[in-house]
């Protein structure tokens, strides 16, 4: 979806750019990290949105209309507006691949570029990555409790606008959904599309049986019937079975039924028995209707006979947590003609103190099990030596230490843009989904469970820890 999103930014990005321009900082280089902070709902996330972020960065262009609009604000000098006419992103971008499980404080995207460029892309990157990562994370939690059942993304009509619906569907599939009802998302991204019919279809015919029969006539090999318009067990399921028998007599096999309301555990068990007794043990039962990971887990625990889940509102809006809370923070400067200067933001809230320096992230795996055990944020260029024991420690409660002896490590961060150009081919959505599935499989269930998950270790290397503390002490000293 090629669009000019250059002005998809907050005004203060442009006013800061103008200030940098007037201050002669056009040659200074900055490093910014995009990450999310710890919260009580999403303890891990599934990184998503990188492809759209890259598309945005590579397509930044200030058109004549853009320049005219900015001039009309009477905020910017003509020399700065002239500079914007030739503005392009010429820096570097590093990121974890889409589908990677990421944790609080870990850079999902790192931008290293001339400071005007690095500053300008903040808002759009946060908009894109915050949203898709949020929805992918919600989808991962829903797919996890579905225990291998297929999950359909049904949220377009409840999404907060067209973009949220389209890109939310993409993110949901990265998180674990197998299909979407969103036809545009299916066309744009190659996502399988799925759906049945609405209650209005049934209500448009003189009887439920006639409605089912008409639908089956149009889709004899893809017949899934919505059975709760009037009375699920007295009318819907019996009429569906009647139509299924007629389909079979004509050489077709029905797909199944959908339940959208009522006591889904009870209704699914009764419907399953009725279908089996009628000779349709292979028909599936699909459930929909304000589902989320908590309700699906409850239905599973009650023994519900549901094979397929359609999840809409609570997935596409991430109802229990409508914002990921991702931030974009300066971590390092390279003044023109000078060396690296690590930067840190301090706060009375320790969770808001940032990690300085240009960084990488490494994932530590147990060599025997292949399972992820911890992540280590390091100064860029640091490489853990697998031939030696590796001791990591909690970045705040430093007495909490773990030593790994039989382990392997993997770098999570890859370079995706170099000098404004793609540094690597971007994977297809199918490849991203396959990678995300492998990522989730590499983590113990204790980290992925929804209730009281085990806290995954994300620590700082000794070198990065020392840089951070030296900066804190230096700032405290200089500011009394």
XYZ file of C-alpha atoms in Angstrom:
480
model
C 0.000 0.000 0.000
C 2.302 2.764 -1.263
C 1.294 6.023 0.368
C 3.143 9.199 1.219
C 3.289 9.051 5.016
C 6.038 11.648 5.383
C 3.881 13.991 7.476
C 2.697 11.140 9.693
C 4.614 12.704 12.550
C 4.233 14.864 15.609
C 4.886 18.566 15.174
C 7.669 18.545 17.729
C 9.758 16.244 15.535
C 9.807 19.009 12.918
C 10.433 21.802 15.412
C 13.353 19.826 16.885
C 14.685 19.193 13.404
C 14.511 22.897 12.682
C 16.345 23.570 15.928
C 19.074 21.053 15.088
C 19.352 22.622 11.645
C 19.731 26.128 13.070
C 22.235 24.848 15.647
C 24.515 23.396 12.984
C 23.962 19.778 13.986
C 23.201 18.353 10.549
C 26.409 16.297 10.605
C 25.905 14.892 14.117
C 24.869 11.218 14.229
C 22.428 9.821 16.800
C 21.419 6.342 17.898
C 17.842 5.753 19.063
C 16.300 2.558 20.428
C 12.649 1.558 20.070
C 11.532 -0.729 22.903
C 8.665 -1.269 25.326
C 8.689 -1.024 29.075
C 7.664 -3.640 31.587
C 3.958 -3.956 32.324
C 1.649 -6.300 34.192
C -0.236 -7.702 31.201
C 2.178 -8.340 28.350
C 5.346 -9.868 29.763
C 6.598 -10.836 26.327
C 5.737 -9.608 22.865
C 5.997 -10.798 19.293
C 7.850 -8.233 17.196
C 5.848 -7.127 14.156
C 5.592 -4.211 11.736
C 9.199 -4.109 10.532
C 8.281 -4.461 6.860
C 5.944 -1.466 7.004
C 8.505 0.489 9.043
C 11.138 -0.127 6.387
C 8.723 0.840 3.616
C 7.972 4.083 5.438
C 11.628 4.960 6.019
C 12.623 4.324 2.409
C 9.717 6.354 0.991
C 10.164 9.580 3.003
C 9.785 12.506 0.606
C 8.550 16.053 1.298
C 6.331 16.976 -1.632
C 5.640 20.520 -2.764
C 2.256 20.289 -1.054
C 3.969 19.191 2.169
C 6.366 22.126 2.021
C 3.524 24.540 1.290
C 1.575 23.266 4.281
C 4.560 23.578 6.597
C 5.198 27.092 5.316
C 1.582 27.986 6.167
C 2.258 27.182 9.829
C 4.636 30.165 10.051
C 7.041 28.171 12.217
C 9.896 27.350 9.880
C 12.441 29.413 8.027
C 12.835 29.181 4.269
C 16.335 27.737 4.607
C 14.962 24.810 6.626
C 12.066 24.288 4.213
C 14.567 24.269 1.349
C 16.563 21.635 3.208
C 13.437 19.465 3.546
C 12.930 19.431 -0.227
C 15.910 17.134 -0.571
C 15.408 15.257 2.680
C 15.988 11.488 2.522
C 16.828 8.870 5.116
C 20.510 8.009 4.669
C 21.216 6.183 7.917
C 21.263 2.616 9.222
C 18.509 0.557 10.831
C 18.998 -2.534 12.966
C 16.118 -4.682 14.186
C 15.039 -8.036 15.495
C 13.264 -9.995 12.727
C 9.487 -9.945 12.717
C 8.138 -12.868 14.713
C 10.910 -12.698 17.328
C 9.790 -12.969 20.938
C 10.954 -9.790 22.632
C 10.928 -8.607 26.217
C 10.845 -5.288 28.109
C 13.835 -2.982 27.566
C 15.155 -4.900 24.536
C 15.644 -2.773 21.405
C 13.173 -3.946 18.752
C 14.521 -1.369 16.292
C 17.689 0.717 16.546
C 18.200 3.712 14.265
C 21.660 5.175 13.659
C 21.521 8.192 11.404
C 22.218 11.935 11.188
C 20.319 13.365 14.109
C 17.672 15.161 12.024
C 16.816 11.894 10.261
C 16.919 9.724 13.379
C 14.698 12.178 15.247
C 12.190 12.586 12.442
C 11.259 8.891 12.062
C 10.343 8.442 15.739
C 6.593 8.985 15.591
C 5.836 6.872 12.535
C 8.032 4.006 13.721
C 6.268 3.975 17.077
C 2.868 4.127 15.395
C 3.650 1.170 13.126
C 5.589 -1.070 15.506
C 3.538 -0.363 18.645
C 0.325 -1.388 16.903
C 1.439 -4.482 15.047
C 3.547 -5.793 17.934
C 0.605 -5.306 20.297
C -1.797 -7.277 18.083
C 0.756 -9.996 17.285
C 1.341 -10.423 21.019
C -2.384 -10.708 21.772
C -2.748 -13.199 18.936
C 0.143 -15.288 20.293
C -1.573 -15.579 23.672
C -4.856 -16.609 22.033
C -3.158 -19.155 19.766
C -1.273 -20.575 22.746
C -4.423 -21.418 24.724
C -6.121 -22.781 21.571
C -3.628 -25.673 21.855
C -3.153 -26.245 18.153
C -6.700 -25.445 17.020
C -6.950 -23.014 14.140
C -7.807 -19.420 15.054
C -9.478 -17.086 12.550
C -9.042 -13.315 12.885
C -12.553 -11.824 12.692
C -11.974 -8.256 13.879
C -12.220 -5.915 10.880
C -15.648 -4.456 11.738
C -14.485 -3.628 15.281
C -10.999 -2.328 14.471
C -10.179 1.330 15.094
C -10.202 2.224 11.420
C -9.174 0.618 8.112
C -5.415 0.592 8.756
C -5.890 -1.002 12.164
C -8.024 -3.684 10.543
C -5.673 -4.413 7.651
C -2.354 -4.310 9.483
C -3.919 -5.828 12.589
C -4.864 -8.858 10.495
C -1.272 -9.114 9.279
C 0.030 -8.917 12.835
C -2.529 -11.450 14.074
C -1.277 -13.991 11.563
C 2.327 -13.399 12.676
C 1.161 -14.033 16.235
C -0.501 -17.340 15.374
C -3.857 -16.882 13.625
C -4.269 -19.083 10.568
C -6.671 -16.946 8.535
C -8.621 -13.702 8.457
C -12.080 -12.558 7.424
C -10.452 -9.387 6.018
C -10.445 -9.731 2.240
C -8.206 -6.709 1.649
C -5.611 -8.105 4.058
C -5.875 -11.408 2.248
C -5.218 -9.715 -1.088
C -2.359 -7.527 0.145
C -0.475 -10.063 2.211
C -1.511 -13.465 0.877
C -3.308 -14.406 4.089
C -5.905 -17.214 3.770
C -9.395 -15.742 4.065
C -12.236 -17.443 5.923
C -15.868 -16.855 6.821
C -19.365 -18.273 6.724
C -22.579 -16.253 6.731
C -24.387 -13.934 9.129
C -27.649 -14.277 11.004
C -29.156 -11.893 8.446
C -28.743 -14.588 5.774
C -30.995 -16.917 7.757
C -33.477 -14.146 8.476
C -33.778 -13.343 4.756
C -35.496 -16.682 4.050
C -38.922 -17.974 5.090
C -37.329 -20.644 7.283
C -33.950 -21.613 8.702
C -33.983 -24.840 6.680
C -34.519 -22.939 3.421
C -31.709 -20.540 4.303
C -29.312 -23.404 4.993
C -30.381 -25.228 1.833
C -29.820 -22.131 -0.305
C -26.365 -21.565 1.189
C -25.406 -25.179 0.635
C -26.534 -24.935 -2.986
C -24.121 -22.057 -3.576
C -21.206 -23.534 -1.566
C -21.679 -27.319 -1.603
C -18.021 -28.049 -0.827
C -17.504 -25.229 1.672
C -20.696 -25.416 3.676
C -20.414 -24.154 7.251
C -23.722 -23.088 8.738
C -24.407 -20.589 11.533
C -26.891 -22.423 13.746
C -27.846 -20.035 16.577
C -30.187 -17.549 14.849
C -33.340 -18.936 16.500
C -32.713 -21.998 18.668
C -29.394 -23.800 18.412
C -30.339 -27.299 19.557
C -34.015 -27.455 18.617
C -33.743 -25.783 15.234
C -30.248 -24.853 14.100
C -28.377 -28.123 14.483
C -31.279 -30.346 13.293
C -31.749 -28.186 10.190
C -28.015 -28.222 9.525
C -27.980 -32.030 9.775
C -30.895 -32.246 7.349
C -29.034 -30.115 4.798
C -25.801 -32.036 5.406
C -27.597 -35.298 4.608
C -28.879 -33.808 1.369
C -25.371 -32.592 0.480
C -23.900 -36.027 1.092
C -26.564 -37.617 -1.077
C -25.366 -35.340 -3.877
C -21.730 -36.355 -3.373
C -20.541 -33.466 -1.180
C -19.256 -33.390 2.387
C -20.183 -30.520 4.708
C -17.551 -28.528 6.580
C -19.356 -27.862 9.861
C -21.371 -25.477 12.004
C -20.673 -22.208 13.804
C -21.847 -21.191 17.272
C -21.875 -17.455 17.978
C -23.765 -17.118 21.260
C -25.021 -18.884 24.347
C -23.260 -21.382 26.590
C -20.588 -22.450 24.128
C -19.315 -25.309 26.281
C -22.762 -26.881 26.728
C -23.954 -26.176 23.197
C -20.795 -27.508 21.563
C -20.944 -30.765 23.520
C -24.620 -31.311 22.667
C -24.085 -30.342 19.041
C -21.101 -32.683 18.766
C -23.179 -35.577 20.026
C -26.002 -34.769 17.599
C -23.640 -34.514 14.632
C -21.835 -37.736 15.531
C -25.082 -39.655 15.958
C -26.243 -38.374 12.574
C -23.123 -39.731 10.913
C -21.062 -36.526 10.678
C -18.159 -37.072 13.085
C -15.744 -35.190 10.844
C -17.680 -31.946 10.665
C -16.037 -29.168 12.654
C -17.606 -26.946 15.260
C -16.520 -23.319 15.069
C -17.091 -20.848 17.894
C -17.139 -17.054 17.783
C -18.585 -14.214 19.843
C -16.386 -11.985 22.040
C -13.730 -14.638 22.577
C -10.290 -14.021 24.025
C -7.516 -16.142 25.543
C -9.225 -16.294 28.930
C -12.593 -17.468 27.629
C -10.989 -19.963 25.258
C -8.911 -21.375 28.122
C -12.067 -21.668 30.225
C -13.944 -23.445 27.435
C -11.040 -25.827 26.969
C -11.063 -26.607 30.691
C -14.819 -27.320 30.488
C -14.274 -29.855 27.719
C -15.966 -27.819 25.000
C -16.103 -29.645 21.664
C -14.823 -26.746 19.586
C -12.360 -27.253 16.742
C -12.065 -23.768 15.261
C -12.127 -20.340 16.863
C -13.180 -17.024 15.328
C -11.787 -14.180 17.437
C -12.683 -10.584 16.666
C -13.090 -7.560 18.905
C -10.854 -8.543 21.804
C -8.032 -9.508 19.446
C -8.065 -6.650 16.947
C -8.387 -4.043 19.717
C -6.214 -5.901 22.269
C -9.093 -5.148 24.609
C -7.360 -5.698 27.952
C -4.320 -3.637 26.947
C -5.016 -1.157 24.132
C -1.441 0.152 23.929
C 1.931 -1.576 23.969
C 3.628 1.466 25.466
C 6.649 1.359 23.187
C 9.093 4.275 23.413
C 11.944 5.662 21.297
C 14.918 6.876 23.280
C 18.301 8.410 22.473
C 21.112 6.089 23.555
C 24.229 7.447 21.875
C 25.610 10.458 19.995
C 28.474 10.837 17.558
C 29.090 14.594 17.319
C 30.545 15.674 13.990
C 34.262 14.934 14.058
C 34.021 13.284 17.498
C 33.733 9.843 19.020
C 30.939 7.914 20.640
C 29.126 9.604 23.538
C 26.692 7.257 25.377
C 23.495 8.947 26.563
C 21.058 8.054 29.324
C 17.695 9.338 30.559
C 17.235 9.339 34.326
C 14.004 9.244 36.276
C 12.727 8.859 39.832
C 11.003 5.762 38.442
C 13.792 3.209 37.950
C 11.857 1.471 35.153
C 12.157 4.660 33.106
C 15.951 4.889 33.305
C 17.203 4.000 29.845
C 20.101 1.798 28.795
C 22.860 3.829 27.112
C 25.200 3.071 24.193
C 24.865 1.434 20.796
C 23.676 -2.079 21.650
C 23.051 -5.633 20.459
C 20.885 -8.369 21.950
C 21.955 -12.008 22.278
C 19.717 -14.942 23.173
C 21.133 -17.728 25.339
C 19.955 -21.320 24.751
C 20.472 -24.495 26.722
C 22.526 -26.693 24.418
C 20.778 -29.918 25.454
C 17.156 -28.783 25.303
C 17.456 -26.038 22.694
C 15.223 -23.868 24.858
C 15.804 -20.149 25.404
C 17.055 -19.418 28.900
C 17.864 -15.692 28.955
C 18.687 -12.627 26.855
C 21.752 -10.449 27.230
C 21.852 -6.812 26.110
C 25.446 -5.870 25.263
C 27.468 -2.986 23.887
C 27.566 -3.373 20.123
C 30.493 -5.563 19.128
C 30.491 -7.641 22.303
C 30.196 -11.368 21.505
C 29.666 -13.946 24.274
C 32.381 -16.626 24.214
C 30.607 -19.992 24.144
C 33.826 -21.785 25.123
C 33.726 -20.175 28.569
C 31.118 -20.131 31.355
C 28.792 -17.151 31.061
C 27.524 -15.463 34.220
C 24.657 -13.008 33.965
C 23.064 -10.971 36.727
C 19.864 -9.065 37.378
C 20.397 -5.432 36.284
C 18.923 -4.072 39.542
C 19.114 -6.901 42.068
C 22.681 -7.752 41.150
C 23.038 -10.546 43.716
C 20.707 -12.639 41.544
C 23.125 -14.449 39.242
C 23.021 -17.375 36.838
C 25.977 -19.123 35.225
C 25.636 -21.033 31.961
C 28.210 -23.672 31.039
C 26.578 -25.841 28.342
C 24.966 -23.193 26.172
C 24.785 -21.592 22.739
C 24.048 -17.985 21.820
C 22.307 -16.310 18.887
C 22.351 -12.629 17.928
C 18.818 -11.246 17.669
C 19.737 -7.956 15.992
C 20.249 -7.779 12.222
C 20.917 -4.810 9.962
C 17.986 -4.133 7.645
C 18.940 -0.715 6.206
C 22.446 0.456 5.392
C 22.992 3.979 4.125
C 19.289 4.376 3.422
C 19.091 1.226 1.282
C 17.928 -2.285 2.064
C 20.756 -4.324 3.566
C 18.916 -7.638 3.223
C 15.838 -8.989 1.463
C 12.729 -8.849 3.622
C 11.089 -12.239 4.253
C 7.640 -13.182 3.023
C 4.773 -13.237 5.493
C 4.734 -17.037 5.278
C 8.411 -17.152 6.251
C 7.792 -14.691 9.098
C 4.968 -16.886 10.433
C 7.113 -20.008 10.235
C 9.927 -18.224 12.085
C 7.494 -16.963 14.742
C 6.228 -20.505 15.292
C 9.798 -21.734 15.814
C 10.459 -18.847 18.183
C 7.465 -19.712 20.354
C 8.420 -23.386 20.361
C 11.889 -22.496 21.664
C 10.436 -21.091 24.906
C 9.272 -23.095 27.895
C 5.532 -23.007 28.546
C 6.199 -21.374 31.901
C 7.194 -18.170 30.082
C 4.190 -18.241 27.727
C 1.343 -19.019 30.102
C -1.200 -16.261 30.669
C -1.558 -16.616 34.433
C 1.502 -15.714 36.510
C 4.101 -16.451 33.835
C 7.664 -17.075 34.905
C 9.797 -13.946 34.445
C 12.263 -14.378 31.578
C 15.746 -13.082 32.341
C 16.881 -10.015 30.380
C 20.208 -8.795 31.724
C 22.978 -6.371 30.824
C 26.547 -7.348 30.061
C 29.087 -6.282 32.666
C 30.458 -3.685 30.263
C 27.062 -2.150 29.562
C 26.152 -2.269 33.249
C 29.357 -0.378 34.089
C 28.750 2.275 31.408
C 25.209 2.798 32.688
C 26.244 3.201 36.304
C 29.167 5.473 35.468
C 26.790 7.751 33.562
C 24.314 7.780 36.430
C 27.017 8.705 38.928
C 28.473 11.332 36.587
C 25.091 13.001 36.058
C 24.240 12.892 39.744
C 27.583 14.449 40.547
C 27.304 17.229 37.988
C 23.743 18.060 39.042
C 24.358 17.911 42.782
